[in-house]
Amino acid sequence: MMDGAAAAHTASIDVARIKSALHLTPAQELHWAPVEAALRELARRQERDANDGLVRRVSKRVVQVALNSATVHRLASAARPLVKTFDEQQMRTAHGLAQEMGFGPVVAALR
């Protein structure tokens, strides 16, 4: 069970909500597993970062920029096959969710 701070921080990545909002077809479900794994990895990373002390967070900042870039790339790579199958409504939904959750760089990497 997570404490309130960790729960609030990882609530920005609600994998079940993302999947539900996208209304995936059975064919699209085949592409979902890698996306889910990448999202869960990102949520775990955010939770770890939220639990770190201030000094440690500050000292890790330079490293995080590189990791965030790598994480964005991994998520974009995992999502690309799924996103290619989206209809217009799913694409709008995906863009809205990405912006809401602060994944704007992922959307840009998919283009």
mmCIF file of N, CA and C in Angstrom:
data_model
loop_
_atom_site.group_PDB
_atom_site.id
_atom_site.type_symbol
_atom_site.label_atom_id
_atom_site.label_comp_id
_atom_site.label_asym_id
_atom_site.label_seq_id
_atom_site.Cartn_x
_atom_site.Cartn_y
_atom_site.Cartn_z
ATOM 1 N N MET A 1 0.839 -1.176 0.000
ATOM 2 C CA MET A 1 0.000 0.000 0.000
ATOM 3 C C MET A 1 0.884 1.239 0.000
ATOM 4 N N MET A 2 0.555 2.231 -0.861
ATOM 5 C CA MET A 2 1.355 3.439 -0.979
ATOM 6 C C MET A 2 0.856 4.483 -0.001
ATOM 7 N N ASP A 3 1.787 5.349 0.447
ATOM 8 C CA ASP A 3 1.337 6.459 1.268
ATOM 9 C C ASP A 3 0.672 7.495 0.375
ATOM 10 N N GLY A 4 0.056 8.498 0.967
ATOM 11 C CA GLY A 4 -0.705 9.486 0.202
ATOM 12 C C GLY A 4 0.122 10.226 -0.822
ATOM 13 N N ALA A 5 1.353 10.613 -0.469
ATOM 14 C CA ALA A 5 2.197 11.371 -1.395
ATOM 15 C C ALA A 5 2.557 10.537 -2.609
ATOM 16 N N ALA A 6 2.946 9.287 -2.386
ATOM 17 C CA ALA A 6 3.303 8.433 -3.511
ATOM 18 C C ALA A 6 2.091 8.137 -4.373
ATOM 19 N N ALA A 7 0.962 7.899 -3.745
ATOM 20 C CA ALA A 7 -0.254 7.620 -4.508
ATOM 21 C C ALA A 7 -0.643 8.814 -5.360
ATOM 22 N N ALA A 8 -0.534 10.007 -4.802
ATOM 23 C CA ALA A 8 -0.882 11.214 -5.555
ATOM 24 C C ALA A 8 0.063 11.396 -6.725
ATOM 25 N N HIS A 9 1.355 11.100 -6.526
ATOM 26 C CA HIS A 9 2.329 11.307 -7.584
ATOM 27 C C HIS A 9 2.131 10.326 -8.733
ATOM 28 N N THR A 10 1.866 9.060 -8.434
ATOM 29 C CA THR A 10 1.721 8.074 -9.495
ATOM 30 C C THR A 10 0.321 8.061 -10.082
ATOM 31 N N ALA A 11 -0.606 8.793 -9.484
ATOM 32 C CA ALA A 11 -1.959 8.845 -10.034
ATOM 33 C C ALA A 11 -1.967 9.465 -11.412
ATOM 34 N N SER A 12 -0.906 10.200 -11.779
ATOM 35 C CA SER A 12 -0.838 10.811 -13.090
ATOM 36 C C SER A 12 -0.690 9.765 -14.194
ATOM 37 N N ILE A 13 -0.292 8.556 -13.827
ATOM 38 C CA ILE A 13 -0.185 7.475 -14.806
ATOM 39 C C ILE A 13 -1.143 6.366 -14.387
ATOM 40 N N ASP A 14 -2.364 6.484 -14.816
ATOM 41 C CA ASP A 14 -3.400 5.498 -14.504
ATOM 42 C C ASP A 14 -3.567 4.607 -15.733
ATOM 43 N N VAL A 15 -2.837 3.493 -15.734
ATOM 44 C CA VAL A 15 -2.779 2.608 -16.893
ATOM 45 C C VAL A 15 -4.166 2.096 -17.276
ATOM 46 N N ALA A 16 -4.948 1.702 -16.293
ATOM 47 C CA ALA A 16 -6.294 1.181 -16.574
ATOM 48 C C ALA A 16 -7.173 2.257 -17.221
ATOM 49 N N ARG A 17 -7.057 3.480 -16.731
ATOM 50 C CA ARG A 17 -7.842 4.585 -17.297
ATOM 51 C C ARG A 17 -7.432 4.864 -18.740
ATOM 52 N N ILE A 18 -6.141 4.827 -18.998
ATOM 53 C CA ILE A 18 -5.648 5.056 -20.365
ATOM 54 C C ILE A 18 -6.220 4.008 -21.303
ATOM 55 N N LYS A 19 -6.098 2.752 -20.910
ATOM 56 C CA LYS A 19 -6.576 1.663 -21.759
ATOM 57 C C LYS A 19 -8.084 1.777 -21.978
ATOM 58 N N SER A 20 -8.817 2.047 -20.937
ATOM 59 C CA SER A 20 -10.271 2.170 -21.039
ATOM 60 C C SER A 20 -10.672 3.319 -21.958
ATOM 61 N N ALA A 21 -10.002 4.456 -21.813
ATOM 62 C CA ALA A 21 -10.343 5.639 -22.605
ATOM 63 C C ALA A 21 -10.070 5.433 -24.087
ATOM 64 N N LEU A 22 -9.111 4.583 -24.420
ATOM 65 C CA LEU A 22 -8.749 4.368 -25.820
ATOM 66 C C LEU A 22 -9.711 3.443 -26.559
ATOM 67 N N HIS A 23 -10.520 2.685 -25.829
ATOM 68 C CA HIS A 23 -11.478 1.759 -26.460
ATOM 69 C C HIS A 23 -10.787 0.912 -27.534
ATOM 70 N N LEU A 24 -9.795 0.150 -27.099
ATOM 71 C CA LEU A 24 -9.016 -0.659 -28.032
ATOM 72 C C LEU A 24 -9.845 -1.772 -28.659
ATOM 73 N N THR A 25 -9.598 -2.016 -29.933
ATOM 74 C CA THR A 25 -10.230 -3.136 -30.632
ATOM 75 C C THR A 25 -9.450 -4.402 -30.278
ATOM 76 N N PRO A 26 -10.011 -5.576 -30.546
ATOM 77 C CA PRO A 26 -9.257 -6.812 -30.283
ATOM 78 C C PRO A 26 -7.907 -6.845 -31.015
ATOM 79 N N ALA A 27 -7.853 -6.336 -32.237
ATOM 80 C CA ALA A 27 -6.588 -6.305 -32.980
ATOM 81 C C ALA A 27 -5.588 -5.363 -32.305
ATOM 82 N N GLN A 28 -6.066 -4.254 -31.787
ATOM 83 C CA GLN A 28 -5.184 -3.301 -31.119
ATOM 84 C C GLN A 28 -4.690 -3.834 -29.781
ATOM 85 N N GLU A 29 -5.474 -4.668 -29.131
ATOM 86 C CA GLU A 29 -5.073 -5.266 -27.846
ATOM 87 C C GLU A 29 -3.731 -5.995 -27.979
ATOM 88 N N LEU A 30 -3.450 -6.530 -29.168
ATOM 89 C CA LEU A 30 -2.189 -7.244 -29.391
ATOM 90 C C LEU A 30 -0.983 -6.328 -29.203
ATOM 91 N N HIS A 31 -1.155 -5.038 -29.423
ATOM 92 C CA HIS A 31 -0.067 -4.066 -29.297
ATOM 93 C C HIS A 31 -0.022 -3.410 -27.916
ATOM 94 N N TRP A 32 -0.974 -3.724 -27.044
ATOM 95 C CA TRP A 32 -1.087 -3.024 -25.770
ATOM 96 C C TRP A 32 -0.016 -3.424 -24.747
ATOM 97 N N ALA A 33 0.360 -4.686 -24.669
ATOM 98 C CA ALA A 33 1.262 -5.175 -23.609
ATOM 99 C C ALA A 33 2.569 -4.376 -23.503
ATOM 100 N N PRO A 34 3.276 -4.099 -24.601
ATOM 101 C CA PRO A 34 4.511 -3.319 -24.457
ATOM 102 C C PRO A 34 4.261 -1.885 -23.973
ATOM 103 N N VAL A 35 3.142 -1.307 -24.372
ATOM 104 C CA VAL A 35 2.793 0.045 -23.934
ATOM 105 C C VAL A 35 2.514 0.027 -22.433
ATOM 106 N N GLU A 36 1.753 -0.942 -22.000
ATOM 107 C CA GLU A 36 1.443 -1.066 -20.572
ATOM 108 C C GLU A 36 2.711 -1.250 -19.751
ATOM 109 N N ALA A 37 3.616 -2.095 -20.226
ATOM 110 C CA ALA A 37 4.870 -2.326 -19.504
ATOM 111 C C ALA A 37 5.691 -1.035 -19.396
ATOM 112 N N ALA A 38 5.758 -0.272 -20.482
ATOM 113 C CA ALA A 38 6.513 0.990 -20.464
ATOM 114 C C ALA A 38 5.864 2.000 -19.530
ATOM 115 N N LEU A 39 4.532 2.067 -19.538
ATOM 116 C CA LEU A 39 3.833 2.984 -18.634
ATOM 117 C C LEU A 39 4.048 2.598 -17.174
ATOM 118 N N ARG A 40 3.988 1.302 -16.885
ATOM 119 C CA ARG A 40 4.202 0.844 -15.506
ATOM 120 C C ARG A 40 5.640 1.117 -15.045
ATOM 121 N N GLU A 41 6.604 0.958 -15.944
ATOM 122 C CA GLU A 41 8.001 1.271 -15.614
ATOM 123 C C GLU A 41 8.137 2.763 -15.288
ATOM 124 N N LEU A 42 7.501 3.585 -16.079
ATOM 125 C CA LEU A 42 7.541 5.026 -15.843
ATOM 126 C C LEU A 42 6.879 5.379 -14.512
ATOM 127 N N ALA A 43 5.766 4.739 -14.193
ATOM 128 C CA ALA A 43 5.078 4.987 -12.920
ATOM 129 C C ALA A 43 5.956 4.580 -11.740
ATOM 130 N N ARG A 44 6.628 3.426 -11.869
ATOM 131 C CA ARG A 44 7.536 2.983 -10.800
ATOM 132 C C ARG A 44 8.676 3.978 -10.617
ATOM 133 N N ARG A 45 9.211 4.468 -11.710
ATOM 134 C CA ARG A 45 10.303 5.447 -11.647
ATOM 135 C C ARG A 45 9.836 6.728 -10.970
ATOM 136 N N GLN A 46 8.633 7.182 -11.310
ATOM 137 C CA GLN A 46 8.084 8.383 -10.681
ATOM 138 C C GLN A 46 7.862 8.159 -9.189
ATOM 139 N N GLU A 47 7.384 6.985 -8.837
ATOM 140 C CA GLU A 47 7.151 6.686 -7.420
ATOM 141 C C GLU A 47 8.464 6.693 -6.645
ATOM 142 N N ARG A 48 9.508 6.084 -7.215
ATOM 143 C CA ARG A 48 10.821 6.086 -6.566
ATOM 144 C C ARG A 48 11.327 7.514 -6.389
ATOM 145 N N ASP A 49 11.188 8.307 -7.439
ATOM 146 C CA ASP A 49 11.645 9.703 -7.375
ATOM 147 C C ASP A 49 10.871 10.478 -6.316
ATOM 148 N N ALA A 50 9.576 10.220 -6.194
ATOM 149 C CA ALA A 50 8.747 10.924 -5.211
ATOM 150 C C ALA A 50 9.163 10.566 -3.792
ATOM 151 N N ASN A 51 9.669 9.361 -3.606
ATOM 152 C CA ASN A 51 10.060 8.912 -2.278
ATOM 153 C C ASN A 51 11.482 9.317 -1.895
ATOM 154 N N ASP A 52 12.276 9.813 -2.868
ATOM 155 C CA ASP A 52 13.638 10.270 -2.580
ATOM 156 C C ASP A 52 13.594 11.580 -1.813
ATOM 157 N N GLY A 53 14.617 11.821 -1.015
ATOM 158 C CA GLY A 53 14.737 13.088 -0.297
ATOM 159 C C GLY A 53 15.129 14.205 -1.248
ATOM 160 N N LEU A 54 14.981 15.436 -0.812
ATOM 161 C CA LEU A 54 15.255 16.616 -1.637
ATOM 162 C C LEU A 54 16.697 16.634 -2.134
ATOM 163 N N VAL A 55 17.664 16.397 -1.264
ATOM 164 C CA VAL A 55 19.069 16.447 -1.669
ATOM 165 C C VAL A 55 19.351 15.403 -2.734
ATOM 166 N N ARG A 56 18.832 14.227 -2.536
ATOM 167 C CA ARG A 56 19.065 13.172 -3.516
ATOM 168 C C ARG A 56 18.397 13.507 -4.846
ATOM 169 N N ARG A 57 17.186 14.074 -4.804
ATOM 170 C CA ARG A 57 16.494 14.457 -6.045
ATOM 171 C C ARG A 57 17.291 15.501 -6.805
ATOM 172 N N VAL A 58 17.807 16.483 -6.098
ATOM 173 C CA VAL A 58 18.584 17.543 -6.748
ATOM 174 C C VAL A 58 19.851 16.965 -7.362
ATOM 175 N N SER A 59 20.530 16.089 -6.653
ATOM 176 C CA SER A 59 21.784 15.523 -7.162
ATOM 177 C C SER A 59 21.550 14.600 -8.358
ATOM 178 N N LYS A 60 20.360 14.055 -8.460
ATOM 179 C CA LYS A 60 20.047 13.148 -9.572
ATOM 180 C C LYS A 60 19.499 13.892 -10.787
ATOM 181 N N ARG A 61 19.295 15.197 -10.702
ATOM 182 C CA ARG A 61 18.612 15.952 -11.757
ATOM 183 C C ARG A 61 19.270 15.810 -13.125
ATOM 184 N N VAL A 62 20.579 15.938 -13.209
ATOM 185 C CA VAL A 62 21.272 15.836 -14.497
ATOM 186 C C VAL A 62 21.091 14.445 -15.070
ATOM 187 N N VAL A 63 21.220 13.437 -14.227
ATOM 188 C CA VAL A 63 21.033 12.059 -14.675
ATOM 189 C C VAL A 63 19.595 11.856 -15.136
ATOM 190 N N GLN A 64 18.634 12.448 -14.441
ATOM 191 C CA GLN A 64 17.234 12.274 -14.793
ATOM 192 C C GLN A 64 16.913 12.815 -16.173
ATOM 193 N N VAL A 65 17.559 13.893 -16.580
ATOM 194 C CA VAL A 65 17.300 14.447 -17.905
ATOM 195 C C VAL A 65 17.609 13.392 -18.958
ATOM 196 N N ALA A 66 18.755 12.725 -18.826
ATOM 197 C CA ALA A 66 19.115 11.666 -19.769
ATOM 198 C C ALA A 66 18.166 10.487 -19.646
ATOM 199 N N LEU A 67 17.826 10.109 -18.402
ATOM 200 C CA LEU A 67 16.904 8.995 -18.206
ATOM 201 C C LEU A 67 15.526 9.321 -18.753
ATOM 202 N N ASN A 68 15.077 10.555 -18.532
ATOM 203 C CA ASN A 68 13.771 10.933 -19.055
ATOM 204 C C ASN A 68 13.752 10.841 -20.564
ATOM 205 N N SER A 69 14.831 11.245 -21.191
ATOM 206 C CA SER A 69 14.927 11.143 -22.642
ATOM 207 C C SER A 69 14.857 9.683 -23.075
ATOM 208 N N ALA A 70 15.588 8.822 -22.373
ATOM 209 C CA ALA A 70 15.566 7.394 -22.691
ATOM 210 C C ALA A 70 14.192 6.795 -22.409
ATOM 211 N N THR A 71 13.559 7.217 -21.320
ATOM 212 C CA THR A 71 12.231 6.720 -20.966
ATOM 213 C C THR A 71 11.202 7.144 -22.014
ATOM 214 N N VAL A 72 11.286 8.400 -22.438
ATOM 215 C CA VAL A 72 10.387 8.897 -23.486
ATOM 216 C C VAL A 72 10.582 8.077 -24.753
ATOM 217 N N HIS A 73 11.829 7.804 -25.092
ATOM 218 C CA HIS A 73 12.112 7.020 -26.297
ATOM 219 C C HIS A 73 11.537 5.607 -26.179
ATOM 220 N N ARG A 74 11.724 4.973 -24.998
ATOM 221 C CA ARG A 74 11.188 3.619 -24.798
ATOM 222 C C ARG A 74 9.665 3.599 -24.903
ATOM 223 N N LEU A 75 9.028 4.573 -24.262
ATOM 224 C CA LEU A 75 7.565 4.637 -24.306
ATOM 225 C C LEU A 75 7.087 4.896 -25.728
ATOM 226 N N ALA A 76 7.737 5.807 -26.425
ATOM 227 C CA ALA A 76 7.353 6.101 -27.810
ATOM 228 C C ALA A 76 7.555 4.873 -28.696
ATOM 229 N N SER A 77 8.656 4.167 -28.508
ATOM 230 C CA SER A 77 8.919 2.960 -29.306
ATOM 231 C C SER A 77 7.878 1.881 -29.039
ATOM 232 N N ALA A 78 7.501 1.732 -27.775
ATOM 233 C CA ALA A 78 6.491 0.732 -27.419
ATOM 234 C C ALA A 78 5.122 1.124 -27.972
ATOM 235 N N ALA A 79 4.819 2.421 -27.957
ATOM 236 C CA ALA A 79 3.491 2.891 -28.369
ATOM 237 C C ALA A 79 3.319 3.002 -29.875
ATOM 238 N N ARG A 80 4.395 3.201 -30.607
ATOM 239 C CA ARG A 80 4.307 3.453 -32.051
ATOM 240 C C ARG A 80 3.455 2.418 -32.808
ATOM 241 N N PRO A 81 3.680 1.105 -32.628
ATOM 242 C CA PRO A 81 2.852 0.137 -33.373
ATOM 243 C C PRO A 81 1.358 0.253 -33.044
ATOM 244 N N LEU A 82 1.046 0.527 -31.780
ATOM 245 C CA LEU A 82 -0.353 0.684 -31.380
ATOM 246 C C LEU A 82 -0.934 1.960 -31.976
ATOM 247 N N VAL A 83 -0.206 3.046 -31.848
ATOM 248 C CA VAL A 83 -0.697 4.339 -32.320
ATOM 249 C C VAL A 83 -0.958 4.316 -33.827
ATOM 250 N N LYS A 84 -0.166 3.575 -34.568
ATOM 251 C CA LYS A 84 -0.360 3.474 -36.030
ATOM 252 C C LYS A 84 -1.727 2.897 -36.389
ATOM 253 N N THR A 85 -2.339 2.172 -35.440
ATOM 254 C CA THR A 85 -3.636 1.545 -35.717
ATOM 255 C C THR A 85 -4.816 2.395 -35.261
ATOM 256 N N PHE A 86 -4.558 3.524 -34.608
ATOM 257 C CA PHE A 86 -5.632 4.349 -34.048
ATOM 258 C C PHE A 86 -6.473 5.009 -35.129
ATOM 259 N N ASP A 87 -7.764 5.089 -34.848
ATOM 260 C CA ASP A 87 -8.635 5.902 -35.683
ATOM 261 C C ASP A 87 -8.541 7.341 -35.172
ATOM 262 N N GLU A 88 -9.251 8.245 -35.817
ATOM 263 C CA GLU A 88 -9.162 9.659 -35.462
ATOM 264 C C GLU A 88 -9.564 9.936 -34.010
ATOM 265 N N GLN A 89 -10.639 9.300 -33.550
ATOM 266 C CA GLN A 89 -11.100 9.513 -32.171
ATOM 267 C C GLN A 89 -10.073 9.011 -31.162
ATOM 268 N N GLN A 90 -9.514 7.839 -31.404
ATOM 269 C CA GLN A 90 -8.501 7.299 -30.497
ATOM 270 C C GLN A 90 -7.270 8.207 -30.469
ATOM 271 N N MET A 91 -6.916 8.765 -31.615
ATOM 272 C CA MET A 91 -5.764 9.655 -31.673
ATOM 273 C C MET A 91 -6.019 10.919 -30.845
ATOM 274 N N ARG A 92 -7.212 11.480 -30.967
ATOM 275 C CA ARG A 92 -7.552 12.661 -30.162
ATOM 276 C C ARG A 92 -7.507 12.321 -28.672
ATOM 277 N N THR A 93 -8.062 11.167 -28.324
ATOM 278 C CA THR A 93 -8.057 10.729 -26.925
ATOM 279 C C THR A 93 -6.633 10.547 -26.421
ATOM 280 N N ALA A 94 -5.802 9.881 -27.223
ATOM 281 C CA ALA A 94 -4.406 9.643 -26.835
ATOM 282 C C ALA A 94 -3.658 10.960 -26.641
ATOM 283 N N HIS A 95 -3.856 11.898 -27.547
ATOM 284 C CA HIS A 95 -3.186 13.196 -27.426
ATOM 285 C C HIS A 95 -3.649 13.927 -26.168
ATOM 286 N N GLY A 96 -4.951 13.892 -25.905
ATOM 287 C CA GLY A 96 -5.481 14.548 -24.707
ATOM 288 C C GLY A 96 -4.925 13.940 -23.437
ATOM 289 N N LEU A 97 -4.898 12.609 -23.371
ATOM 290 C CA LEU A 97 -4.352 11.928 -22.193
ATOM 291 C C LEU A 97 -2.871 12.232 -22.026
ATOM 292 N N ALA A 98 -2.144 12.205 -23.130
ATOM 293 C CA ALA A 98 -0.706 12.470 -23.071
ATOM 294 C C ALA A 98 -0.431 13.873 -22.545
ATOM 295 N N GLN A 99 -1.170 14.837 -23.026
ATOM 296 C CA GLN A 99 -0.976 16.210 -22.562
ATOM 297 C C GLN A 99 -1.340 16.342 -21.083
ATOM 298 N N GLU A 100 -2.455 15.735 -20.706
ATOM 299 C CA GLU A 100 -2.923 15.795 -19.314
ATOM 300 C C GLU A 100 -1.907 15.202 -18.351
ATOM 301 N N MET A 101 -1.220 14.150 -18.765
ATOM 302 C CA MET A 101 -0.280 13.439 -17.900
ATOM 303 C C MET A 101 1.158 13.922 -18.060
ATOM 304 N N GLY A 102 1.352 14.953 -18.865
ATOM 305 C CA GLY A 102 2.686 15.504 -19.035
ATOM 306 C C GLY A 102 3.561 14.710 -19.986
ATOM 307 N N PHE A 103 2.954 13.986 -20.898
ATOM 308 C CA PHE A 103 3.695 13.177 -21.858
ATOM 309 C C PHE A 103 3.790 13.854 -23.218
ATOM 310 N N GLY A 104 3.767 15.168 -23.249
ATOM 311 C CA GLY A 104 3.877 15.889 -24.510
ATOM 312 C C GLY A 104 5.076 15.444 -25.340
ATOM 313 N N PRO A 105 6.261 15.237 -24.705
ATOM 314 C CA PRO A 105 7.422 14.784 -25.482
ATOM 315 C C PRO A 105 7.213 13.419 -26.143
ATOM 316 N N VAL A 106 6.416 12.557 -25.524
ATOM 317 C CA VAL A 106 6.143 11.254 -26.131
ATOM 318 C C VAL A 106 5.340 11.437 -27.395
ATOM 319 N N VAL A 107 4.327 12.297 -27.332
ATOM 320 C CA VAL A 107 3.503 12.572 -28.513
ATOM 321 C C VAL A 107 4.378 13.120 -29.632
ATOM 322 N N ALA A 108 5.263 14.045 -29.297
ATOM 323 C CA ALA A 108 6.162 14.618 -30.306
ATOM 324 C C ALA A 108 7.070 13.540 -30.895
ATOM 325 N N ALA A 109 7.516 12.586 -30.077
ATOM 326 C CA ALA A 109 8.405 11.529 -30.550
ATOM 327 C C ALA A 109 7.674 10.554 -31.468
ATOM 328 N N LEU A 110 6.359 10.485 -31.394
ATOM 329 C CA LEU A 110 5.593 9.569 -32.230
ATOM 330 C C LEU A 110 5.398 10.101 -33.643
ATOM 331 N N ARG A 111 5.610 11.375 -33.835
ATOM 332 C CA ARG A 111 5.378 11.987 -35.156
ATOM 333 C C ARG A 111 6.510 11.740 -36.096
#
